[in-house]
Short mmCIF file of C-alpha atoms in Angstrom, two decimals:
data_model
loop_
_atom_site.label_atom_id
_atom_site.label_comp_id
_atom_site.label_asym_id
_atom_site.label_seq_id
_atom_site.Cartn_x
_atom_site.Cartn_y
_atom_site.Cartn_z
CA MET A 1 -178.19 -14.85 156.57
CA ALA A 2 -176.04 -16.98 155.33
CA THR A 3 -178.76 -19.28 154.08
CA SER A 4 -180.97 -16.78 152.16
CA GLU A 5 -176.98 -16.42 150.15
CA LEU A 6 -177.00 -19.43 149.97
CA GLY A 7 -180.53 -19.89 148.40
CA LEU A 8 -178.71 -16.56 146.22
CA ALA A 9 -176.37 -18.15 145.16
CA GLU A 10 -177.95 -21.83 143.68
CA THR A 11 -180.67 -19.98 142.31
CA ARG A 12 -178.02 -18.53 140.10
CA SER A 13 -176.28 -21.26 139.25
CA ASN A 14 -178.98 -23.00 138.24
CA ALA A 15 -179.81 -19.74 135.64
CA LEU A 16 -176.96 -20.41 134.41
CA LEU A 17 -176.89 -24.40 133.60
CA TRP A 18 -180.02 -23.80 132.03
CA ARG A 19 -178.52 -21.05 130.14
CA ARG A 20 -176.07 -22.97 129.39
CA TYR A 21 -178.47 -26.51 128.00
CA PHE A 22 -180.53 -23.10 125.60
CA GLU A 23 -176.77 -22.56 124.15
CA LEU A 24 -176.42 -25.79 123.22
CA THR A 25 -179.86 -25.47 121.29
CA LYS A 26 -177.51 -22.68 119.39
CA PRO A 27 -180.63 -20.73 118.84
CA LYS A 28 -179.70 -18.22 116.26
CA VAL A 29 -179.24 -21.08 113.89
CA VAL A 30 -182.94 -22.74 115.51
CA ALA A 31 -184.19 -18.77 114.88
CA LEU A 32 -183.53 -19.24 111.12
CA ILE A 33 -183.93 -21.97 110.68
CA LEU A 34 -188.33 -21.43 111.97
CA PHE A 35 -187.81 -18.45 109.79
CA THR A 36 -187.72 -20.81 106.52
CA ALA A 37 -190.28 -23.33 108.04
CA LEU A 38 -192.40 -20.22 108.58
CA VAL A 39 -192.11 -19.07 105.00
CA GLY A 40 -192.99 -22.91 104.18
CA MET A 41 -195.97 -22.81 106.20
CA LEU A 42 -197.42 -19.37 104.65
CA LEU A 43 -197.22 -20.42 101.09
CA ALA A 44 -198.54 -23.50 101.53
CA THR A 45 -201.89 -21.85 101.89
CA PRO A 46 -203.45 -18.82 100.33
CA GLY A 47 -205.44 -18.10 104.02
CA MET A 48 -203.99 -17.63 107.41
CA VAL A 49 -201.97 -21.08 108.37
CA PRO A 50 -204.50 -23.07 110.82
CA LEU A 51 -203.16 -21.50 114.39
CA PRO A 52 -202.47 -25.18 115.79
CA THR A 53 -200.71 -26.48 113.01
CA LEU A 54 -198.32 -23.33 113.30
CA PHE A 55 -198.09 -23.83 116.86
CA PHE A 56 -197.25 -27.28 117.44
CA GLY A 57 -195.13 -27.12 113.56
CA LEU A 58 -192.86 -25.05 114.86
CA LEU A 59 -192.81 -25.89 118.20
CA GLY A 60 -192.13 -29.53 117.28
CA ILE A 61 -189.36 -28.61 113.65
CA GLY A 62 -187.67 -26.16 116.46
CA LEU A 63 -187.45 -29.00 119.06
CA CYS A 64 -185.11 -30.96 116.30
CA ALA A 65 -183.38 -28.42 115.43
CA GLY A 66 -182.06 -27.70 118.96
CA ALA A 67 -181.47 -31.62 119.60
CA GLY A 68 -179.47 -32.11 116.38
CA ALA A 69 -177.58 -28.82 117.37
CA ALA A 70 -177.16 -30.62 121.05
CA LEU A 71 -175.80 -34.05 119.32
CA ASN A 72 -173.49 -31.94 117.13
CA HIS A 73 -172.07 -29.89 120.49
CA VAL A 74 -171.27 -33.54 121.47
CA VAL A 75 -169.97 -34.68 118.54
CA ASP A 76 -167.62 -32.42 118.27
CA GLN A 77 -166.08 -30.43 121.11
CA ARG A 78 -163.09 -31.84 120.36
CA ILE A 79 -163.13 -30.01 117.63
CA ASP A 80 -164.80 -27.28 119.20
CA ALA A 81 -161.87 -26.75 121.91
CA LEU A 82 -158.91 -26.67 119.16
CA MET A 83 -161.39 -23.81 117.73
CA ASP A 84 -161.33 -20.51 118.83
CA ARG A 85 -165.17 -20.07 118.00
CA THR A 86 -166.20 -22.38 119.50
CA ARG A 87 -163.76 -23.12 122.75
CA GLY A 88 -166.20 -20.79 124.87
CA ARG A 89 -169.32 -23.72 124.21
CA PRO A 90 -171.20 -25.24 127.06
CA LEU A 91 -168.84 -28.77 126.61
CA PRO A 92 -165.00 -27.84 125.78
CA SER A 93 -165.96 -24.86 128.92
CA GLY A 94 -166.30 -27.61 130.74
CA ASP A 95 -169.80 -26.22 132.43
CA LEU A 96 -171.90 -29.43 131.17
CA ASP A 97 -170.50 -32.57 130.36
CA ALA A 98 -171.88 -34.89 127.06
CA ARG A 99 -173.79 -37.85 128.95
CA HIS A 100 -175.83 -34.58 130.19
CA ALA A 101 -175.76 -32.86 126.61
CA LEU A 102 -176.98 -36.24 124.62
CA VAL A 103 -179.75 -36.96 126.97
CA PHE A 104 -180.70 -33.69 126.70
CA ALA A 105 -180.10 -33.85 122.59
CA LEU A 106 -182.40 -37.15 122.46
CA GLY A 107 -184.92 -36.27 124.90
CA LEU A 108 -185.28 -33.19 122.98
CA ALA A 109 -185.77 -35.27 119.09
CA ALA A 110 -188.31 -37.19 121.37
CA VAL A 111 -190.57 -35.12 122.66
CA SER A 112 -190.33 -33.41 118.63
CA VAL A 113 -191.14 -35.87 117.00
CA LEU A 114 -194.17 -37.27 119.82
CA VAL A 115 -195.58 -33.59 119.63
CA LEU A 116 -195.40 -33.60 115.49
CA VAL A 117 -197.17 -37.60 114.88
CA VAL A 118 -199.55 -35.90 117.37
CA PHE A 119 -200.28 -32.25 116.65
CA VAL A 120 -199.39 -32.13 113.04
CA ASN A 121 -199.29 -35.43 110.86
CA PRO A 122 -196.95 -38.33 109.89
CA LEU A 123 -195.02 -36.87 106.88
CA THR A 124 -193.42 -33.88 108.57
CA ALA A 125 -192.41 -35.65 111.63
CA LEU A 126 -191.02 -38.93 108.88
CA LEU A 127 -188.97 -35.89 107.30
CA THR A 128 -188.10 -34.04 110.55
CA CYS A 129 -186.25 -37.63 111.84
CA VAL A 130 -184.45 -37.21 108.44
CA ALA A 131 -183.21 -34.43 108.50
CA PHE A 132 -181.81 -34.76 112.11
CA ILE A 133 -179.86 -38.27 111.13
CA GLY A 134 -178.58 -36.37 108.68
CA TYR A 135 -177.35 -33.60 109.73
CA ALA A 136 -176.29 -34.91 113.23
CA VAL A 137 -175.88 -38.46 112.10
CA ILE A 138 -174.29 -37.87 108.13
CA TYR A 139 -172.92 -34.98 108.02
CA THR A 140 -171.53 -34.15 112.51
CA MET A 141 -170.39 -37.67 112.51
CA TYR A 142 -168.94 -38.67 108.90
CA LEU A 143 -169.19 -36.17 106.55
CA LYS A 144 -167.72 -33.43 108.16
CA ARG A 145 -164.05 -35.47 108.24
CA ALA A 146 -164.88 -37.49 105.67
CA THR A 147 -164.53 -35.51 102.37
CA PRO A 148 -164.46 -31.31 101.54
CA GLN A 149 -167.20 -31.57 100.38
CA ASN A 150 -169.09 -32.04 103.48
CA ILE A 151 -170.97 -28.77 103.83
CA VAL A 152 -172.50 -29.65 99.65
CA TRP A 153 -173.95 -32.97 101.04
CA GLY A 154 -175.04 -31.89 104.19
CA GLY A 155 -176.34 -29.28 103.15
CA ILE A 156 -179.72 -31.76 102.36
CA ALA A 157 -180.29 -31.60 105.72
CA GLY A 158 -179.94 -27.95 105.74
CA ALA A 159 -182.33 -26.98 103.49
CA MET A 160 -184.96 -29.11 105.07
CA PRO A 161 -187.33 -26.65 107.27
CA PRO A 162 -189.22 -24.88 104.09
CA LEU A 163 -190.29 -27.92 102.97
CA LEU A 164 -191.27 -29.25 106.82
CA GLY A 165 -193.41 -26.37 106.49
CA TRP A 166 -195.06 -26.59 103.43
CA THR A 167 -195.72 -30.41 104.50
CA ALA A 168 -196.78 -29.28 107.94
CA VAL A 169 -199.55 -27.31 106.64
CA THR A 170 -200.46 -29.79 103.34
CA GLY A 171 -199.85 -33.36 104.72
CA GLU A 172 -198.50 -33.79 101.23
CA VAL A 173 -193.94 -32.87 99.11
CA SER A 174 -194.30 -30.84 96.31
CA VAL A 175 -192.72 -29.27 93.79
CA GLU A 176 -192.96 -25.44 95.30
CA GLY A 177 -192.25 -27.13 98.77
CA LEU A 178 -188.74 -29.20 97.15
CA LEU A 179 -188.45 -25.72 95.66
CA LEU A 180 -187.64 -23.93 98.75
CA ALA A 181 -185.26 -26.52 99.67
CA LEU A 182 -183.22 -26.22 96.62
CA LEU A 183 -182.97 -22.50 96.49
CA ILE A 184 -181.20 -23.23 100.74
CA PHE A 185 -179.49 -26.03 99.79
CA VAL A 186 -177.24 -24.51 96.89
CA TRP A 187 -177.35 -20.83 99.12
CA THR A 188 -175.56 -23.59 101.34
CA PRO A 189 -171.72 -24.04 100.37
CA PRO A 190 -171.10 -20.57 99.80
CA HIS A 191 -172.19 -19.13 102.31
CA PHE A 192 -170.08 -21.53 104.16
CA TRP A 193 -167.18 -21.45 102.88
CA ALA A 194 -166.88 -17.77 103.11
CA LEU A 195 -166.86 -18.28 106.94
CA ALA A 196 -164.24 -21.23 106.02
CA ILE A 197 -162.43 -19.60 104.34
CA LYS A 198 -162.05 -16.89 106.95
CA ARG A 199 -161.37 -19.53 110.06
CA ARG A 200 -159.70 -22.17 107.74
CA ASP A 201 -156.53 -22.31 109.65
CA GLU A 202 -159.09 -22.92 113.09
CA TYR A 203 -160.10 -25.92 111.19
CA ALA A 204 -156.41 -27.01 109.82
CA ARG A 205 -156.03 -27.68 113.54
CA ALA A 206 -158.83 -29.55 114.62
CA GLY A 207 -157.91 -31.55 111.35
CA VAL A 208 -161.37 -30.85 109.35
CA PRO A 209 -160.87 -31.28 105.78
CA MET A 210 -163.02 -27.52 104.61
CA LEU A 211 -162.82 -26.27 100.92
CA PRO A 212 -160.02 -23.90 101.95
CA VAL A 213 -158.04 -26.35 103.69
CA THR A 214 -157.27 -28.71 101.49
CA HIS A 215 -157.60 -26.62 97.71
CA GLY A 216 -157.06 -23.22 98.70
CA LEU A 217 -158.34 -19.79 99.02
CA THR A 218 -158.44 -19.31 95.26
CA TYR A 219 -160.41 -23.01 94.07
CA THR A 220 -162.89 -22.23 97.51
CA LYS A 221 -163.55 -18.23 95.87
CA LEU A 222 -164.14 -19.64 92.28
CA GLN A 223 -166.63 -22.36 93.70
CA ILE A 224 -168.35 -19.33 96.43
CA LEU A 225 -169.13 -17.68 92.44
CA ILE A 226 -169.86 -21.22 90.80
CA TYR A 227 -172.49 -21.37 93.53
CA SER A 228 -174.01 -17.87 93.43
CA LEU A 229 -175.13 -17.67 89.85
CA LEU A 230 -176.58 -21.14 90.40
CA LEU A 231 -178.34 -19.80 93.48
CA PHE A 232 -178.95 -16.62 90.78
CA TRP A 233 -180.23 -18.82 88.36
CA VAL A 234 -182.47 -21.37 90.86
CA SER A 235 -183.87 -18.26 92.99
CA LEU A 236 -185.75 -17.32 89.45
CA MET A 237 -187.81 -20.27 89.18
CA PRO A 238 -190.42 -19.88 92.19
CA PHE A 239 -190.79 -16.93 89.22
CA MET A 240 -191.00 -19.43 86.51
CA ILE A 241 -193.17 -21.81 87.97
CA HIS A 242 -196.20 -18.84 89.09
CA MET A 243 -194.80 -19.84 92.08
CA SER A 244 -194.32 -15.91 93.35
CA GLY A 245 -194.67 -12.87 90.64
CA PRO A 246 -193.40 -9.38 90.06
CA LEU A 247 -192.58 -8.36 93.47
CA TYR A 248 -190.56 -11.40 94.40
CA LEU A 249 -188.44 -11.63 90.72
CA VAL A 250 -187.24 -7.79 91.68
CA GLY A 251 -186.14 -8.91 94.65
CA ALA A 252 -184.52 -11.60 94.02
CA LEU A 253 -182.99 -10.19 90.79
CA GLY A 254 -181.83 -7.70 92.83
CA LEU A 255 -180.53 -9.55 95.63
CA GLY A 256 -178.82 -12.32 93.52
CA LEU A 257 -176.65 -9.89 91.16
CA GLY A 258 -175.47 -8.24 94.85
CA PHE A 259 -174.47 -12.42 95.54
CA VAL A 260 -172.37 -12.19 91.89
CA TYR A 261 -171.27 -9.43 92.58
CA GLN A 262 -169.40 -10.08 96.78
CA SER A 263 -168.52 -13.42 94.47
CA VAL A 264 -166.82 -11.87 92.21
CA ARG A 265 -164.88 -9.75 94.68
CA LEU A 266 -164.41 -11.91 97.51
CA LEU A 267 -162.50 -13.78 93.66
CA ARG A 268 -160.32 -10.33 93.55
CA SER A 269 -159.33 -9.60 97.05
CA GLU A 270 -156.75 -11.09 98.37
CA GLY A 271 -156.40 -13.79 101.79
CA ASP A 272 -159.65 -13.18 102.99
CA ALA A 273 -159.81 -9.53 103.69
CA LEU A 274 -163.39 -9.98 102.74
CA ALA A 275 -164.73 -12.87 103.73
CA MET A 276 -167.07 -12.09 106.56
CA LYS A 277 -168.45 -9.54 104.05
CA THR A 278 -169.55 -12.50 102.14
CA PHE A 279 -170.59 -14.38 105.51
CA GLY A 280 -172.75 -11.73 106.41
CA TYR A 281 -174.19 -10.27 102.49
CA SER A 282 -174.98 -14.04 102.63
CA VAL A 283 -177.22 -14.36 105.80
CA LEU A 284 -179.13 -10.64 104.79
CA TYR A 285 -179.56 -12.62 100.90
CA LEU A 286 -181.81 -15.85 101.93
CA SER A 287 -183.25 -13.71 104.79
CA VAL A 288 -184.50 -11.10 102.65
CA LEU A 289 -185.13 -13.40 99.57
CA PHE A 290 -187.40 -15.37 101.74
CA ALA A 291 -189.56 -12.27 102.63
CA PHE A 292 -190.02 -11.46 99.73
CA LEU A 293 -191.57 -14.40 99.04
CA LEU A 294 -193.82 -13.51 101.83
CA ALA A 295 -194.62 -9.97 100.04
CA ASP A 296 -195.31 -11.37 96.81
CA HIS A 297 -197.84 -14.21 97.96
CA TYR A 298 -200.20 -11.93 100.42
CA LEU A 299 -199.66 -8.76 98.22
CA GLY A 300 -200.86 -11.07 95.33
CA LEU A 301 -204.04 -11.91 96.97
CA VAL A 302 -204.79 -8.67 97.66
#
């Protein structure tokens, strides 16, 4: 009986351990990354993406995204311990140590590159490596602590997934793939700054120079509005270059005007009252906008 209970306890401990490793990869973030990469793949071809390219492309991109997230946990463990939102993560909580997390992150990155080189194409593997270095090294280790514009420049790496999906299918960088990346690049600052407004006290305590900490709420809200207007214009470009048709245009207009409206309300509001509503809308905006891209693409082929 004692042996059976010991074995059960060990099984539960191992399951908890692997769950914590899984948390290192930030699965919700990876899911959004994979969705935008999938959209890039599907838009790159009039038909269905070859199944090997679809499977191994998403696998390689997902593994690399998880590796970047895990390395972010390692680098930011001191900051995470000071913030309410992140102090329960595997490293600050003591469930995992930095050495094992680092080995896990580098292992995922190595497997990702191998998968992409062997089963997809070298260009996608190279661009995925660039995105990994841009996020996990340049942004996390340097930009995040150096400038209030950290999320703007760091957003270049975060904007890569749809371009990676495009190159996985076509083997080349094109205007359409770059435009998909540009959409996410312009979307990232207003999306993240809305969250930073709500978490500004935690960022200040951790010594991270996020825009609401260094320039105040009014300035940050104004920047969110400016970027939402820029995003509105950029979101119309797929229609302008005949990449998408009327269905996408209707969706982009409605979603874009909604983002601008939400940004105006945020600017006029007191304190951080509407910050999380703006953040929530930004997540919905990107998901639905890319869904419109897909719907327009396939209905236009009928």
